[in-house]
Coordinates of C-alpha atoms in Angstrom, one line a residue:
X792 CA 35.9 -14.7 -3.2
X793 CA 36.8 -13.8 0.4
X794 CA 34.3 -15.3 2.9
X795 CA 33.5 -14.3 6.5
X796 CA 33.1 -17.4 8.6
X797 CA 32.0 -17.1 12.2
X798 CA 31.0 -19.6 15.0
X799 CA 27.2 -20.3 14.9
X800 CA 27.1 -19.1 18.6
X801 CA 27.7 -15.5 17.5
X802 CA 24.3 -15.4 15.8
X803 CA 21.2 -14.0 17.6
X804 CA 17.8 -14.7 16.1
X805 CA 15.1 -12.2 17.0
X806 CA 11.7 -11.9 15.3
X807 CA 12.7 -14.4 12.6
X808 CA 15.8 -12.3 11.6
X809 CA 19.4 -13.1 12.2
X810 CA 21.7 -10.6 13.9
X811 CA 25.3 -10.2 14.9
X812 CA 26.6 -7.7 17.4
X813 CA 29.5 -5.6 16.0
X814 CA 31.7 -3.6 18.4
X815 CA 32.1 0.1 17.8
X816 CA 33.7 2.4 20.5
X817 CA 33.1 -0.3 23.2
X818 CA 29.4 -0.3 22.3
X819 CA 27.4 -3.3 21.0
X820 CA 25.8 -2.5 17.6
X821 CA 23.1 -4.9 16.4
X822 CA 23.6 -5.7 12.7
X823 CA 21.2 -7.7 10.4
X824 CA 23.2 -10.3 8.5
X825 CA 22.5 -12.6 5.5
X826 CA 23.7 -16.1 6.0
X827 CA 25.4 -18.5 3.5
X828 CA 26.5 -22.0 4.0
X829 CA 26.8 -23.8 7.3
X830 CA 30.1 -25.6 7.8
X831 CA 29.6 -27.7 10.9
X832 CA 29.5 -25.2 13.8
X833 CA 30.5 -22.3 11.6
X834 CA 28.4 -20.1 9.4
X835 CA 29.3 -18.1 6.3
X836 CA 28.1 -14.4 6.5
X837 CA 27.2 -13.1 3.1
X838 CA 26.3 -9.5 4.1
X839 CA 25.9 -7.2 7.0
X840 CA 29.5 -7.1 8.3
X841 CA 33.0 -6.5 6.8
X842 CA 36.1 -8.6 7.1
X843 CA 37.8 -6.3 9.6
X844 CA 34.7 -5.7 11.8
X845 CA 35.1 -6.7 15.5
X846 CA 32.1 -8.9 16.5
X847 CA 30.9 -10.3 19.8
X848 CA 31.8 -14.0 19.9
X849 CA 30.4 -14.9 23.3
X850 CA 27.3 -13.7 25.2
X851 CA 25.6 -12.0 22.2
X852 CA 22.2 -13.4 23.3
X853 CA 22.4 -11.2 26.4
X854 CA 23.1 -8.0 24.6
X855 CA 20.9 -5.1 23.3
X856 CA 22.0 -2.6 20.8
X857 CA 23.8 0.3 22.5
X858 CA 25.0 -1.7 25.5
X859 CA 28.5 -0.8 26.7
X860 CA 30.9 -3.7 26.5
X861 CA 34.5 -4.5 27.3
X862 CA 36.6 -6.0 24.5
X863 CA 38.9 -9.0 25.0
X864 CA 41.2 -10.5 22.5
X865 CA 39.8 -13.6 20.8
X866 CA 41.6 -16.9 21.0
X867 CA 42.9 -18.0 17.6
X868 CA 43.2 -21.5 16.3
X869 CA 46.5 -20.8 14.6
X870 CA 44.9 -21.3 11.1
X871 CA 46.7 -19.5 8.3

């Protein structure tokens, strides 16, 4: 099974629900997600986003759905 693992800081909790911001056409799209296991500072995402989706990694707590954003390349850890 292929898992989506993201830093816990990417999550936004509003009204008791957990959200992630996905990027579409330089616009923030608020997406409801279902969480799986927590692995230290990382969280498994069971549903709501796909493997190739671009998500907001920093500053998500300051966004609203529909906000225009600029996309920067994420730093990678070099993991294979």
